[in-house]
Amino acid sequence: MKILIAGDPASSHTVKWANAISSRGIEVFVFGLGSYDKKNYDSSIKIDTFSVLTDKIKMKGDGNYTKLLYLASIPRLKEILREFKPDILHSFYATSYGLISTLTRFRPHLISVWGSDVMAFPQRSIAHKKILFYILKKADGVFATSNYLSSLVYSMFTIQCGVVPFGIDINLFSPAPKAFDKPENCITIGIVKSLEKIYRIDLLLKTFNLLVARHPDFQLKLVIAGSGTRMNELKKEAVDLGIDNKTIFKGYISNRFISREIQGFDIAVFPSERESFGVSLLEVMACGIPSVVSRIRSYEEILAKSGAAICVNESTPEAFAKEISFLINNKKIRLEMGIKARNHVVVNYDFKNNVDTLIANYTEMVRLKL
């Protein structure tokens, strides 16, 4: 079987899926826009990129009309389709990659919706919503990463989506070794997220400031792993709050090494305004770390009454500080929640099972010759 993936070659999700599909003996070709690190991909995977201005365009907001310049890549994608002759064209992300793939008229064409393509893009205007509807109705199959996204697509367009979560490599993301043992009063609070407005890192900084004042007997540390447009602004806020000496901005960390960073957390905090799925939450859960999270649908779907995290109803520093303080003062409960978190991921979000589901769908599509 031959699969051509149209997706961002620099995305850790594209890398993970491409490598996993290739490992099952399937011939994989990745076509994308912009630069990428070839070392992240298995050597058997073919990769081709169309790079004219695309790195700058990718920084534009979702739905920005500048991104119509992506359409210039269609002739190159058509050429690759003729040469590679894939059994299936699979677009990762409905807008941009889904659009250019749809306009090639290649079939069968499968689309995976990942988040802002269905959460934010259609909200920009009636025209944006119509474009998304056109892309999805032309596809031979649509997958969503969560039941929440699937229901969102159905509510807008009455289009059925299969559900294939991103899933977690439970061998890579696993509980910390004994080497992470440390004094009882040393607590590391952490987050792994892009430094963008919707993830409310500023709220976490204000929360941490309250925690430092409330727990003078503890050596508290805040670790923020991730890069983004708000890096300098957030660093300045840490200085203004007087917590810069206890706050570490790690910047971007490759998926291959992020598990080691997570293993050093005692408590993870995710105060996101919205999430399409919540891969970072699953990663910390797989490492056996208890979490305090905002009460949003995607997190509630992942947690499913597992007892692995505390959901906070109010998006205020005081509300988050109250729940985190509870965990700081109760090591036994932290450890119990961590065990529940790990078990929940192993049972429900093992990436190997997600790959099995996707390949089963590939096989069925090829059999039916859609």
XYZ file of C-alpha atoms in Angstrom:
370
model
C 0.000 0.000 0.000
C 1.144 3.539 -0.785
C -0.021 6.587 1.192
C 0.655 10.202 0.301
C 0.343 12.474 3.334
C -0.306 16.165 2.703
C 0.593 17.909 5.945
C 2.932 20.281 7.727
C 6.314 18.469 7.562
C 7.563 20.332 10.639
C 4.615 19.243 12.810
C 5.424 16.640 15.450
C 2.037 15.054 14.694
C 2.873 14.650 10.991
C 6.246 13.145 11.924
C 4.692 10.719 14.400
C 1.979 9.488 12.051
C 4.262 9.214 9.020
C 6.851 7.190 10.948
C 4.195 4.947 12.504
C 2.486 4.208 9.186
C 5.848 3.530 7.537
C 6.800 1.128 10.343
C 3.842 -1.069 9.328
C 5.385 -1.739 5.915
C 3.406 0.920 4.053
C 5.186 3.143 1.538
C 4.809 6.739 2.709
C 5.363 10.029 0.887
C 4.974 13.351 2.749
C 4.180 16.502 0.802
C 4.236 19.730 2.777
C 4.770 23.448 2.817
C 7.823 24.991 4.450
C 11.000 23.754 6.083
C 11.436 20.678 8.288
C 14.103 18.561 9.986
C 14.759 15.466 7.905
C 16.349 13.701 10.889
C 12.918 13.376 12.490
C 11.694 11.073 9.721
C 12.430 7.433 9.020
C 14.893 7.152 6.141
C 12.420 5.145 4.025
C 9.913 8.038 3.882
C 9.963 10.224 0.765
C 9.467 13.929 1.425
C 8.888 16.860 -0.898
C 8.183 20.453 0.095
C 6.952 23.558 -1.662
C 8.732 26.347 0.162
C 8.083 29.671 -1.575
C 7.319 32.109 1.293
C 5.482 29.379 3.178
C 7.374 29.648 6.476
C 6.261 33.289 6.757
C 2.729 32.486 5.610
C 2.416 29.689 8.195
C 2.828 32.282 10.937
C -0.359 34.048 9.832
C -3.559 33.430 11.764
C -5.778 30.564 10.724
C -8.071 31.651 7.912
C -5.876 34.580 6.863
C -6.394 35.183 3.136
C -2.614 35.432 2.634
C -2.623 31.666 2.974
C -4.344 31.418 -0.407
C -0.779 31.567 -1.726
C -0.677 27.895 -0.686
C -2.670 27.253 -3.866
C 0.528 27.820 -5.844
C 1.666 24.393 -4.623
C -1.154 22.501 -6.393
C 0.745 21.860 -9.671
C 3.630 20.330 -7.719
C 1.256 18.149 -5.673
C -0.448 16.959 -8.881
C 2.943 16.047 -10.313
C 3.820 13.993 -7.232
C 0.468 12.218 -7.366
C 1.117 11.217 -10.975
C 4.620 9.958 -10.193
C 4.042 8.287 -6.808
C 0.596 6.857 -7.654
C -0.634 6.509 -4.048
C -3.538 4.308 -3.056
C -4.810 7.094 -0.776
C -4.172 10.817 -0.412
C -4.496 11.729 3.273
C -4.641 15.408 4.268
C -3.691 16.362 7.801
C -5.730 19.494 8.608
C -8.835 20.339 6.598
C -7.996 23.897 5.616
C -4.772 24.564 3.685
C -3.752 20.920 3.076
C -7.311 19.692 2.742
C -8.070 22.485 0.281
C -5.073 21.998 -2.002
C -5.601 18.222 -1.975
C -9.296 18.628 -2.815
C -8.438 20.868 -5.759
C -6.194 18.174 -7.254
C -9.376 16.042 -7.611
C -7.425 12.945 -6.608
C -9.419 10.092 -5.062
C -9.672 8.460 -2.659
C -8.985 11.454 -0.455
C -9.107 11.215 3.341
C -9.051 14.282 5.618
C -8.149 14.473 9.298
C -9.456 17.544 11.150
C -7.116 18.555 13.939
C -8.630 21.511 15.746
C -8.575 25.141 14.705
C -9.460 24.102 11.157
C -12.977 23.379 12.429
C -13.010 25.348 15.703
C -11.701 28.722 14.497
C -11.586 28.810 10.679
C -15.369 28.643 10.001
C -16.009 31.314 12.640
C -14.137 33.984 10.686
C -16.864 34.541 8.088
C -19.645 32.887 6.097
C -17.164 32.484 3.237
C -14.736 30.576 5.480
C -17.522 28.268 6.628
C -18.559 27.577 3.023
C -14.963 26.781 2.059
C -14.680 24.282 4.902
C -17.993 22.672 3.954
C -16.825 22.334 0.342
C -13.564 20.664 1.435
C -15.215 18.188 3.787
C -18.133 17.205 1.533
C -15.695 16.403 -1.301
C -13.646 14.026 0.876
C -14.103 10.265 0.729
C -13.677 10.077 4.477
C -13.181 12.447 7.419
C -11.498 11.708 10.727
C -11.434 13.793 13.897
C -9.025 13.509 16.815
C -11.828 13.518 19.395
C -15.551 12.966 19.831
C -15.823 16.668 20.573
C -14.424 17.648 17.162
C -16.511 14.971 15.456
C -19.699 16.332 17.034
C -18.679 19.879 16.099
C -18.305 18.933 12.426
C -21.645 17.127 12.471
C -23.426 20.048 14.131
C -22.155 22.434 11.438
C -22.446 20.295 8.316
C -24.166 16.965 9.213
C -21.009 15.205 8.012
C -20.053 12.045 9.892
C -16.459 11.775 11.159
C -14.633 8.718 12.362
C -12.577 9.260 15.523
C -8.854 8.461 15.621
C -7.090 10.162 18.569
C -3.470 11.280 18.307
C -2.605 8.786 21.030
C 0.597 8.414 23.021
C 3.697 6.258 22.715
C 3.362 4.688 26.157
C 6.937 3.410 26.064
C 8.425 6.825 25.339
C 6.094 8.594 27.785
C 6.348 6.644 31.029
C 6.812 7.353 34.759
C 10.113 8.759 36.020
C 12.995 6.559 37.124
C 14.235 6.622 40.729
C 16.809 9.234 39.734
C 14.098 11.888 40.062
C 13.705 11.337 43.814
C 14.123 14.669 45.607
C 13.379 16.354 48.947
C 9.704 16.378 49.998
C 9.509 20.174 50.031
C 10.778 20.582 46.442
C 7.798 20.837 44.098
C 8.014 21.387 40.347
C 4.906 22.689 38.612
C 5.039 22.362 34.853
C 3.319 22.896 31.542
C 4.090 21.832 27.974
C 2.337 24.178 25.584
C 2.839 26.696 22.796
C 3.151 30.162 24.247
C -0.018 31.521 22.679
C -2.955 33.438 24.139
C -5.506 30.584 24.170
C -3.314 28.497 26.503
C -3.341 31.243 29.190
C 0.231 30.917 30.414
C -0.216 34.385 31.925
C -2.888 32.931 34.219
C -0.443 30.205 35.250
C 2.213 32.809 36.108
C -0.244 34.715 38.319
C -1.301 31.424 39.912
C 2.295 30.480 40.626
C 2.882 33.887 42.223
C 0.048 33.159 44.673
C 1.441 29.684 45.402
C 4.906 31.033 46.238
C 3.349 33.400 48.771
C 1.144 30.680 50.294
C 3.824 27.991 50.602
C 6.976 29.606 52.056
C 8.138 26.235 53.425
C 8.254 24.682 49.943
C 10.860 25.208 47.257
C 8.545 25.775 44.323
C 9.678 25.873 40.713
C 7.679 26.566 37.547
C 8.832 24.967 34.284
C 7.314 26.191 31.020
C 8.239 24.055 28.008
C 7.287 25.434 24.627
C 7.892 28.283 22.222
C 5.549 30.853 20.750
C 4.770 34.450 19.946
C 4.263 35.455 23.614
C 7.641 34.287 24.919
C 9.118 37.756 25.586
C 5.851 39.106 26.983
C 5.539 36.185 29.415
C 9.168 36.441 30.519
C 8.585 40.116 31.303
C 5.476 39.238 33.302
C 7.487 36.744 35.367
C 9.976 39.512 36.145
C 7.191 41.973 37.023
C 5.650 39.402 39.405
C 9.021 38.770 41.024
C 9.007 35.043 40.217
C 11.578 35.012 37.414
C 14.139 33.393 39.733
C 11.757 30.457 40.227
C 10.445 30.252 36.646
C 12.257 28.445 33.835
C 11.312 28.965 30.202
C 12.663 25.933 28.371
C 11.639 26.928 24.853
C 10.871 24.325 22.209
C 11.773 20.732 23.101
C 11.695 17.933 20.530
C 9.071 15.238 21.029
C 11.912 12.742 21.466
C 13.105 14.516 24.614
C 9.985 16.091 26.095
C 9.154 13.007 28.184
C 12.335 13.484 30.203
C 11.249 17.039 31.014
C 7.736 15.952 31.999
C 9.115 13.252 34.307
C 10.571 16.032 36.443
C 7.137 17.544 37.128
C 5.256 16.930 40.372
C 2.099 18.650 39.133
C 1.117 19.678 35.602
C -1.210 22.607 34.978
C -3.220 23.310 31.825
C -5.399 26.451 32.103
C -6.303 26.468 28.377
C -9.203 28.522 27.090
C -9.891 25.829 24.472
C -8.299 22.672 23.091
C -9.103 20.546 20.063
C -7.874 17.433 21.822
C -5.168 17.693 24.476
C -2.059 15.719 23.505
C 0.091 17.469 26.112
C -2.315 16.436 28.856
C -2.118 12.814 27.674
C 1.687 12.981 27.660
C 1.888 14.076 31.288
C -0.739 11.502 32.258
C 1.287 8.760 30.557
C 4.258 9.841 32.668
C 2.185 9.379 35.819
C 1.849 13.086 36.630
C -1.337 14.483 38.249
C -2.821 17.551 36.592
C -4.936 20.587 37.317
C -6.828 21.679 34.203
C -9.500 24.075 33.028
C -12.951 22.571 32.650
C -13.309 22.420 28.886
C -14.945 19.689 26.794
C -11.788 18.255 25.251
C -10.147 17.743 28.659
C -13.322 16.293 30.125
C -13.509 13.841 27.224
C -9.916 12.693 27.797
C -10.266 12.375 31.557
C -13.654 10.618 31.506
C -14.005 10.497 35.310
C -10.624 8.748 35.594
C -9.617 10.637 38.739
C -6.355 11.569 37.017
C -6.795 15.341 37.220
C -8.682 18.141 38.942
C -10.899 20.262 36.687
C -11.180 23.904 37.694
C -14.522 25.592 37.066
C -13.349 29.198 37.290
C -10.543 30.521 35.103
C -8.926 32.640 37.803
C -5.532 32.452 39.520
C -7.273 32.020 42.881
C -9.302 29.017 41.697
C -6.269 27.296 40.185
C -4.079 28.093 43.198
C -6.621 26.508 45.538
C -6.538 23.144 43.694
C -2.777 23.145 43.179
C -2.258 23.955 46.872
C -4.347 20.914 47.739
C -1.987 18.716 45.723
C 1.141 20.397 47.089
C 0.002 19.524 50.602
C -1.070 15.948 49.771
C 1.726 13.840 48.286
C -0.233 10.601 48.733
C -3.111 11.906 46.640
C -0.654 13.185 43.996
C 0.842 9.716 43.676
C -2.575 8.029 43.537
C -3.737 10.407 40.804
C -0.532 9.774 38.871
C -1.135 6.010 38.899
C -4.718 6.504 37.709
C -3.475 8.828 34.962
C -0.949 6.315 33.646
C -3.439 3.446 33.679
C -6.084 5.529 31.904
C -3.733 6.372 29.024
C -2.464 2.793 28.671
C -6.008 1.458 28.397
C -7.537 4.178 26.208
C -4.849 6.106 24.322
C -2.066 3.713 23.328
C -0.832 5.081 19.982
C -0.319 1.572 18.590
C -4.067 0.998 18.795
C -4.735 4.316 17.056
C -2.405 3.320 14.217
C -4.210 -0.037 13.928
C -7.520 1.817 13.541
C -6.196 4.161 10.861
C -4.587 1.382 8.816
C -7.755 -0.713 9.044
C -9.602 2.210 7.485
C -6.932 2.572 4.792
C -7.295 -1.110 3.956
C -11.069 -0.862 3.731
C -10.905 2.220 1.495
C -8.511 0.476 -0.887
C -10.658 -2.676 -0.884
C -13.756 -0.699 -1.799
C -11.763 1.406 -4.295
C -13.564 4.561 -3.290
